[in-house]
């Protein structure tokens, strides 16, 4: 990412009243962080930004960063440099298409490691931080099995089931992605420093939060929507009542993704959340094959697209290939595709017609979907 865009990302996130949803709308309209900041105050107001928020953004633009930001621009840039972190925004070609289809996709992502893992078929595995020995063992076995079948494993780097899922994927010599609720340079909990380093060797650490941000309770539910949003399906391995894992399952359902749970005994306190999910319609899972059977063509399509892109990125002309990556499994409008791709609407319509003839997309009432 260009230095100007990187600085723009940090400046935008320094404005406390500028929500992620507002930022998503503005990025889709202006095309890039720099394009947003180079636009006029009146343009922001015309787009629907409240005048008070626009005033705060103008203040940050004049001063180089918002005065309420606890870290200077230089300090944040230094943290990113030391961590060897990368940044991508919603309008980048590399942004994971599946995540971009959710209701509130993160406008900005900070990452360490291999970002291509975000676009491969992923299975989310979550569960109790105070997991039982049986739960930990099952999580490792499921994760190892998932990577042996070509899936990546996505979780939240937390104690218990999350860490077991990451370790199972690593033991299976597969990719795993850890979504964090802190700045990218931090590891929480601290005891997972070594695990995070192992993940970086064959996976990716990811967060939507700017550098320097410590772990805050209110940010973990936001982290959960990214875990489910990146994944084709979510498995709740072991969860009590109440449980934060059920929030991740709820996010997955809101995003139109499949949710699975293990059938624990009614006498197992840490399994009651799973039984609740099964009662409410979640899929019963005993093996990863159960998940793949339920996903069917959706998994195969995601796998084929990832494999094709990695093996022969020139199979489609560049403009059509980049446009295809932006078409999600939920209807995406032509206007959104034009804003994300930077192509004129007429060109987008022409490319979509060719992709439809090739059987790669199909038209729906609200736009286009992958088929």
Short mmCIF file of C-alpha atoms in Angstrom, two decimals:
data_model
loop_
_atom_site.label_atom_id
_atom_site.label_comp_id
_atom_site.label_asym_id
_atom_site.label_seq_id
_atom_site.Cartn_x
_atom_site.Cartn_y
_atom_site.Cartn_z
CA UNK A 1 0.00 0.00 0.00
CA UNK A 2 1.24 3.49 -0.86
CA UNK A 3 2.47 5.54 2.10
CA UNK A 4 -0.18 8.18 1.41
CA UNK A 5 -2.96 5.60 1.68
CA UNK A 6 -1.43 4.06 4.80
CA UNK A 7 -1.28 7.45 6.51
CA UNK A 8 -4.85 8.11 5.36
CA UNK A 9 -6.03 4.85 6.95
CA UNK A 10 -4.49 5.75 10.30
CA UNK A 11 -5.86 9.28 10.13
CA UNK A 12 -9.39 8.07 9.32
CA UNK A 13 -9.38 5.58 12.18
CA UNK A 14 -8.17 8.27 14.58
CA UNK A 15 -11.52 10.08 14.29
CA UNK A 16 -13.56 8.66 17.21
CA UNK A 17 -16.97 9.56 15.76
CA UNK A 18 -16.30 8.09 12.29
CA UNK A 19 -17.86 4.63 12.47
CA UNK A 20 -16.82 1.66 10.37
CA UNK A 21 -20.18 1.75 8.55
CA UNK A 22 -19.67 5.41 7.59
CA UNK A 23 -16.12 4.64 6.47
CA UNK A 24 -17.32 1.73 4.30
CA UNK A 25 -19.80 4.00 2.51
CA UNK A 26 -17.17 6.68 1.93
CA UNK A 27 -14.48 4.28 0.71
CA UNK A 28 -16.88 2.66 -1.73
CA UNK A 29 -17.75 6.11 -3.07
CA UNK A 30 -14.29 7.70 -3.23
CA UNK A 31 -12.39 4.50 -4.08
CA UNK A 32 -9.43 4.81 -1.72
CA UNK A 33 -8.39 6.38 1.61
CA UNK A 34 -6.37 9.05 -0.20
CA UNK A 35 -9.27 9.76 -2.53
CA UNK A 36 -11.52 10.23 0.47
CA UNK A 37 -9.18 12.70 2.16
CA UNK A 38 -8.54 14.58 -1.08
CA UNK A 39 -12.27 15.24 -1.50
CA UNK A 40 -14.11 18.29 -0.23
CA UNK A 41 -16.00 18.84 3.04
CA UNK A 42 -19.17 19.41 0.99
CA UNK A 43 -18.68 16.01 -0.69
CA UNK A 44 -18.72 14.29 2.68
CA UNK A 45 -21.91 16.06 3.70
CA UNK A 46 -23.55 15.21 0.35
CA UNK A 47 -22.73 11.56 0.97
CA UNK A 48 -24.64 11.63 4.26
CA UNK A 49 -21.85 12.16 6.78
CA UNK A 50 -23.25 14.09 9.78
CA UNK A 51 -21.86 17.62 9.93
CA UNK A 52 -20.35 17.10 13.39
CA UNK A 53 -18.47 13.99 12.18
CA UNK A 54 -17.35 15.78 9.03
CA UNK A 55 -16.03 18.58 11.27
CA UNK A 56 -14.00 16.06 13.31
CA UNK A 57 -12.63 14.55 10.10
CA UNK A 58 -11.70 17.99 8.79
CA UNK A 59 -9.91 18.72 12.08
CA UNK A 60 -7.92 15.47 11.75
CA UNK A 61 -7.06 16.32 8.15
CA UNK A 62 -5.73 19.76 9.10
CA UNK A 63 -3.64 18.43 12.00
CA UNK A 64 -2.44 15.22 10.34
CA UNK A 65 -4.26 13.05 12.90
CA UNK A 66 -7.15 13.61 15.30
CA UNK A 67 -5.98 15.32 18.53
CA UNK A 68 -7.78 12.73 20.69
CA UNK A 69 -5.78 9.85 19.21
CA UNK A 70 -3.54 8.42 21.97
CA UNK A 71 -0.66 7.71 19.56
CA UNK A 72 0.97 10.01 17.05
CA UNK A 73 1.08 9.16 13.36
CA UNK A 74 4.81 8.49 13.62
CA UNK A 75 4.34 6.13 16.57
CA UNK A 76 1.68 4.12 14.74
CA UNK A 77 3.78 3.89 11.59
CA UNK A 78 6.70 2.67 13.71
CA UNK A 79 4.56 -0.07 15.28
CA UNK A 80 3.48 -1.27 11.84
CA UNK A 81 7.06 -1.24 10.57
CA UNK A 82 8.46 -3.18 13.54
CA UNK A 83 5.64 -5.73 13.27
CA UNK A 84 6.21 -6.04 9.49
CA UNK A 85 2.46 -5.56 9.07
CA UNK A 86 0.52 -4.95 5.88
CA UNK A 87 -2.71 -3.04 5.33
CA UNK A 88 -5.59 -3.51 2.91
CA UNK A 89 -8.89 -1.67 2.51
CA UNK A 90 -12.31 -2.74 1.31
CA UNK A 91 -11.70 -1.41 -2.20
CA UNK A 92 -8.42 -3.30 -2.72
CA UNK A 93 -8.33 -6.18 -5.21
CA UNK A 94 -6.81 -8.42 -2.52
CA UNK A 95 -9.63 -7.86 -0.03
CA UNK A 96 -11.31 -11.23 0.70
CA UNK A 97 -14.48 -11.33 -1.41
CA UNK A 98 -16.45 -13.47 1.04
CA UNK A 99 -15.83 -11.02 3.89
CA UNK A 100 -16.86 -8.15 1.67
CA UNK A 101 -20.38 -9.57 1.35
CA UNK A 102 -21.31 -9.26 5.04
CA UNK A 103 -23.52 -6.45 6.33
CA UNK A 104 -20.73 -4.55 8.11
CA UNK A 105 -17.40 -5.54 6.53
CA UNK A 106 -14.28 -4.04 8.11
CA UNK A 107 -13.23 -1.03 6.06
CA UNK A 108 -9.54 -1.49 6.93
CA UNK A 109 -7.61 -4.69 7.70
CA UNK A 110 -4.12 -4.92 9.23
CA UNK A 111 -2.32 -8.24 8.80
CA UNK A 112 0.91 -10.12 9.39
CA UNK A 113 1.85 -13.26 7.51
CA UNK A 114 0.26 -14.58 4.33
CA UNK A 115 -2.83 -12.53 3.36
CA UNK A 116 -3.81 -14.94 0.55
CA UNK A 117 -5.08 -17.31 3.26
CA UNK A 118 -8.04 -14.95 3.74
CA UNK A 119 -9.35 -15.85 0.29
CA UNK A 120 -9.07 -19.63 0.48
CA UNK A 121 -11.93 -21.84 1.78
CA UNK A 122 -11.96 -21.37 5.54
CA UNK A 123 -13.74 -23.16 8.38
CA UNK A 124 -14.26 -21.21 11.62
CA UNK A 125 -13.80 -23.15 14.86
CA UNK A 126 -14.75 -21.51 18.14
CA UNK A 127 -15.66 -22.52 21.65
CA UNK A 128 -15.15 -22.19 25.37
CA UNK A 129 -12.05 -20.54 26.84
CA UNK A 130 -12.36 -22.98 29.78
CA UNK A 131 -12.53 -26.03 27.56
CA UNK A 132 -12.53 -29.60 28.82
CA UNK A 133 -9.74 -32.02 27.85
CA UNK A 134 -12.23 -33.73 25.52
CA UNK A 135 -13.15 -30.44 23.88
CA UNK A 136 -9.50 -29.52 23.31
CA UNK A 137 -8.77 -32.92 21.81
CA UNK A 138 -11.78 -32.76 19.47
CA UNK A 139 -10.89 -29.23 18.34
CA UNK A 140 -7.35 -30.30 17.43
CA UNK A 141 -8.62 -33.38 15.59
CA UNK A 142 -11.22 -31.45 13.61
CA UNK A 143 -8.75 -28.72 12.67
CA UNK A 144 -6.13 -31.22 11.57
CA UNK A 145 -8.74 -33.05 9.50
CA UNK A 146 -9.94 -29.77 7.95
CA UNK A 147 -6.51 -28.77 6.66
CA UNK A 148 -5.90 -32.29 5.32
CA UNK A 149 -9.01 -31.77 3.16
CA UNK A 150 -7.79 -28.45 1.80
CA UNK A 151 -9.54 -26.06 4.17
CA UNK A 152 -7.94 -23.35 6.26
CA UNK A 153 -8.94 -22.91 9.91
CA UNK A 154 -10.07 -19.54 11.26
CA UNK A 155 -10.37 -18.71 14.96
CA UNK A 156 -9.72 -15.98 17.51
CA UNK A 157 -6.38 -16.80 19.24
CA UNK A 158 -8.20 -17.08 22.58
CA UNK A 159 -7.56 -19.61 25.32
CA UNK A 160 -9.25 -22.99 25.10
CA UNK A 161 -10.92 -24.13 21.90
CA UNK A 162 -9.50 -21.32 19.74
CA UNK A 163 -5.89 -22.13 20.53
CA UNK A 164 -6.54 -25.89 20.14
CA UNK A 165 -8.01 -25.26 16.68
CA UNK A 166 -4.96 -23.22 15.64
CA UNK A 167 -2.61 -25.89 16.99
CA UNK A 168 -4.50 -28.67 15.25
CA UNK A 169 -4.21 -26.88 11.92
CA UNK A 170 -0.50 -26.30 12.46
CA UNK A 171 0.04 -29.93 13.42
CA UNK A 172 -1.69 -30.93 10.19
CA UNK A 173 0.75 -28.71 8.26
CA UNK A 174 -2.10 -26.49 7.08
CA UNK A 175 -2.95 -22.81 7.12
CA UNK A 176 -4.64 -21.10 10.02
CA UNK A 177 -5.85 -17.53 10.43
CA UNK A 178 -6.15 -15.77 13.80
CA UNK A 179 -8.46 -12.75 14.02
CA UNK A 180 -7.55 -10.44 16.89
CA UNK A 181 -9.37 -7.74 18.86
CA UNK A 182 -6.22 -5.64 19.41
CA UNK A 183 -3.69 -3.73 17.37
CA UNK A 184 -1.78 -5.98 14.94
CA UNK A 185 1.50 -5.63 16.86
CA UNK A 186 0.02 -7.12 20.03
CA UNK A 187 -0.75 -10.70 21.04
CA UNK A 188 -3.58 -11.34 23.49
CA UNK A 189 -3.47 -13.28 25.71
CA UNK A 190 0.26 -12.76 26.18
CA UNK A 191 0.87 -16.44 26.83
CA UNK A 192 0.10 -17.05 23.14
CA UNK A 193 3.20 -15.22 21.91
CA UNK A 194 4.81 -18.46 20.76
CA UNK A 195 1.57 -19.72 19.18
CA UNK A 196 1.22 -16.46 17.26
CA UNK A 197 4.77 -16.81 15.96
CA UNK A 198 4.03 -20.37 14.81
CA UNK A 199 0.88 -19.16 13.06
CA UNK A 200 2.92 -16.55 11.17
CA UNK A 201 5.10 -19.32 9.72
CA UNK A 202 2.18 -20.88 7.82
CA UNK A 203 -0.77 -18.58 8.31
CA UNK A 204 -1.89 -15.06 9.08
CA UNK A 205 -2.72 -12.73 11.98
CA UNK A 206 -5.46 -10.22 11.24
CA UNK A 207 -7.30 -7.31 12.88
CA UNK A 208 -9.44 -4.33 11.91
CA UNK A 209 -8.15 -2.25 14.82
CA UNK A 210 -5.34 0.32 14.48
CA UNK A 211 -1.89 -0.21 15.99
CA UNK A 212 -1.53 0.52 19.66
CA UNK A 213 -5.09 -0.46 20.62
CA UNK A 214 -5.16 -2.69 23.74
CA UNK A 215 -7.70 -5.49 24.30
CA UNK A 216 -11.09 -3.91 25.09
CA UNK A 217 -14.18 -5.92 26.00
CA UNK A 218 -16.43 -4.22 23.45
CA UNK A 219 -14.14 -5.12 20.55
CA UNK A 220 -14.37 -8.90 20.88
CA UNK A 221 -17.91 -9.19 19.43
CA UNK A 222 -16.72 -7.11 16.44
CA UNK A 223 -13.80 -9.51 16.07
CA UNK A 224 -16.27 -12.44 16.01
CA UNK A 225 -18.13 -11.18 12.94
CA UNK A 226 -14.86 -11.24 11.00
CA UNK A 227 -14.15 -14.84 12.03
CA UNK A 228 -17.53 -15.99 10.72
CA UNK A 229 -17.48 -13.57 7.78
CA UNK A 230 -14.24 -14.99 6.39
CA UNK A 231 -15.50 -18.57 6.71
CA UNK A 232 -17.84 -20.75 4.71
CA UNK A 233 -19.14 -22.28 7.95
CA UNK A 234 -18.65 -22.07 11.72
CA UNK A 235 -18.26 -25.04 14.07
CA UNK A 236 -18.98 -24.42 17.74
CA UNK A 237 -16.86 -27.17 19.28
CA UNK A 238 -17.74 -26.74 22.95
CA UNK A 239 -19.74 -23.93 24.59
CA UNK A 240 -21.51 -23.37 27.88
CA UNK A 241 -24.52 -21.14 28.50
CA UNK A 242 -24.06 -18.23 28.14
CA UNK A 243 -21.05 -18.16 25.81
CA UNK A 244 -19.28 -15.72 23.52
CA UNK A 245 -19.05 -18.52 20.97
CA UNK A 246 -22.82 -18.33 20.55
CA UNK A 247 -22.35 -14.70 19.48
CA UNK A 248 -20.03 -15.88 16.71
CA UNK A 249 -22.63 -18.47 15.70
CA UNK A 250 -25.24 -15.69 15.66
CA UNK A 251 -23.02 -13.58 13.41
CA UNK A 252 -22.61 -16.52 11.03
CA UNK A 253 -26.37 -17.00 10.80
CA UNK A 254 -26.91 -13.28 10.16
CA UNK A 255 -24.34 -13.52 7.37
CA UNK A 256 -26.16 -16.46 5.77
CA UNK A 257 -23.44 -18.96 6.66
CA UNK A 258 -23.84 -22.50 7.97
CA UNK A 259 -23.45 -23.24 11.69
CA UNK A 260 -22.54 -26.63 13.14
CA UNK A 261 -22.21 -27.91 16.70
CA UNK A 262 -21.06 -31.07 18.45
CA UNK A 263 -23.64 -33.28 20.21
CA UNK A 264 -22.35 -33.31 23.79
CA UNK A 265 -24.05 -35.15 26.63
CA UNK A 266 -26.79 -33.29 28.52
CA UNK A 267 -24.64 -33.78 31.65
CA UNK A 268 -21.67 -31.90 30.15
CA UNK A 269 -22.02 -28.28 31.33
CA UNK A 270 -19.59 -26.97 28.72
CA UNK A 271 -21.67 -28.57 25.98
CA UNK A 272 -25.04 -27.01 26.73
CA UNK A 273 -24.48 -24.13 24.30
CA UNK A 274 -23.91 -26.66 21.53
CA UNK A 275 -27.11 -28.51 22.45
CA UNK A 276 -28.99 -25.20 22.33
CA UNK A 277 -27.66 -24.56 18.83
CA UNK A 278 -28.64 -28.05 17.68
CA UNK A 279 -32.13 -27.55 19.10
CA UNK A 280 -32.39 -24.29 17.16
CA UNK A 281 -31.40 -25.87 13.86
CA UNK A 282 -27.58 -25.99 13.68
CA UNK A 283 -26.08 -28.90 11.80
CA UNK A 284 -24.81 -31.81 13.86
CA UNK A 285 -21.15 -32.47 13.20
CA UNK A 286 -19.06 -35.52 14.01
CA UNK A 287 -16.42 -34.98 11.34
CA UNK A 288 -15.33 -32.32 8.85
CA UNK A 289 -16.81 -34.50 6.10
CA UNK A 290 -20.24 -33.70 7.59
CA UNK A 291 -19.55 -30.00 6.99
CA UNK A 292 -18.32 -30.50 3.43
CA UNK A 293 -21.36 -32.62 2.59
CA UNK A 294 -23.63 -29.82 3.77
CA UNK A 295 -21.71 -27.08 1.99
CA UNK A 296 -21.63 -29.03 -1.27
CA UNK A 297 -21.00 -26.88 -4.35
CA UNK A 298 -20.22 -23.72 -2.35
CA UNK A 299 -17.07 -25.28 -0.92
CA UNK A 300 -16.00 -26.67 -4.28
CA UNK A 301 -16.51 -23.32 -5.99
CA UNK A 302 -14.45 -21.46 -3.39
CA UNK A 303 -11.73 -24.11 -3.61
CA UNK A 304 -11.68 -24.01 -7.43
CA UNK A 305 -11.48 -20.22 -7.51
CA UNK A 306 -8.65 -20.15 -4.98
CA UNK A 307 -6.72 -22.92 -6.76
CA UNK A 308 -7.26 -21.36 -10.17
CA UNK A 309 -6.15 -17.93 -8.98
CA UNK A 310 -3.01 -19.37 -7.39
CA UNK A 311 -2.09 -21.64 -10.31
CA UNK A 312 -3.10 -19.56 -13.31
CA UNK A 313 -4.01 -15.97 -12.44
CA UNK A 314 -4.05 -15.14 -16.14
CA UNK A 315 -6.85 -17.60 -16.99
CA UNK A 316 -9.24 -14.63 -17.26
CA UNK A 317 -8.37 -11.15 -18.47
CA UNK A 318 -7.24 -9.05 -15.52
CA UNK A 319 -10.28 -6.77 -15.49
CA UNK A 320 -12.73 -9.69 -15.49
CA UNK A 321 -10.72 -11.72 -12.99
CA UNK A 322 -10.63 -8.81 -10.53
CA UNK A 323 -14.35 -8.20 -11.05
CA UNK A 324 -15.15 -11.88 -10.40
CA UNK A 325 -13.33 -11.68 -7.05
CA UNK A 326 -15.71 -8.90 -6.01
CA UNK A 327 -18.88 -10.88 -6.75
CA UNK A 328 -19.94 -12.62 -3.54
CA UNK A 329 -22.24 -15.47 -2.61
CA UNK A 330 -24.92 -12.91 -1.79
CA UNK A 331 -26.24 -10.49 -4.43
CA UNK A 332 -23.84 -7.63 -5.18
CA UNK A 333 -25.17 -4.62 -7.10
CA UNK A 334 -23.60 -3.24 -10.27
CA UNK A 335 -23.00 0.12 -8.56
CA UNK A 336 -21.05 -1.56 -5.74
CA UNK A 337 -19.02 -3.59 -8.26
CA UNK A 338 -18.22 -0.44 -10.23
CA UNK A 339 -17.13 1.41 -7.07
CA UNK A 340 -14.94 -1.48 -5.87
CA UNK A 341 -13.36 -2.22 -9.24
CA UNK A 342 -12.85 1.39 -10.33
CA UNK A 343 -14.36 0.48 -13.73
CA UNK A 344 -17.16 2.42 -15.46
CA UNK A 345 -20.64 0.93 -15.08
CA UNK A 346 -20.82 0.18 -18.81
CA UNK A 347 -17.57 -1.80 -18.64
CA UNK A 348 -18.76 -3.67 -15.54
CA UNK A 349 -22.01 -4.65 -17.28
CA UNK A 350 -20.10 -5.88 -20.32
CA UNK A 351 -17.72 -7.96 -18.18
CA UNK A 352 -20.60 -9.38 -16.13
CA UNK A 353 -22.32 -10.50 -19.32
CA UNK A 354 -19.19 -12.41 -20.36
CA UNK A 355 -18.81 -13.95 -16.88
CA UNK A 356 -22.47 -14.97 -16.97
CA UNK A 357 -22.04 -16.65 -20.36
CA UNK A 358 -19.04 -18.51 -18.89
CA UNK A 359 -21.24 -19.79 -16.07
CA UNK A 360 -19.27 -17.97 -13.37
CA UNK A 361 -21.97 -15.54 -12.19
CA UNK A 362 -25.73 -15.29 -12.43
CA UNK A 363 -28.11 -12.36 -12.23
CA UNK A 364 -30.42 -11.95 -9.24
CA UNK A 365 -33.00 -9.34 -8.30
CA UNK A 366 -30.51 -7.27 -6.27
CA UNK A 367 -27.46 -7.74 -8.46
CA UNK A 368 -25.11 -10.61 -9.32
CA UNK A 369 -23.99 -13.71 -7.36
CA UNK A 370 -21.40 -16.39 -7.96
CA UNK A 371 -22.75 -19.66 -9.29
#
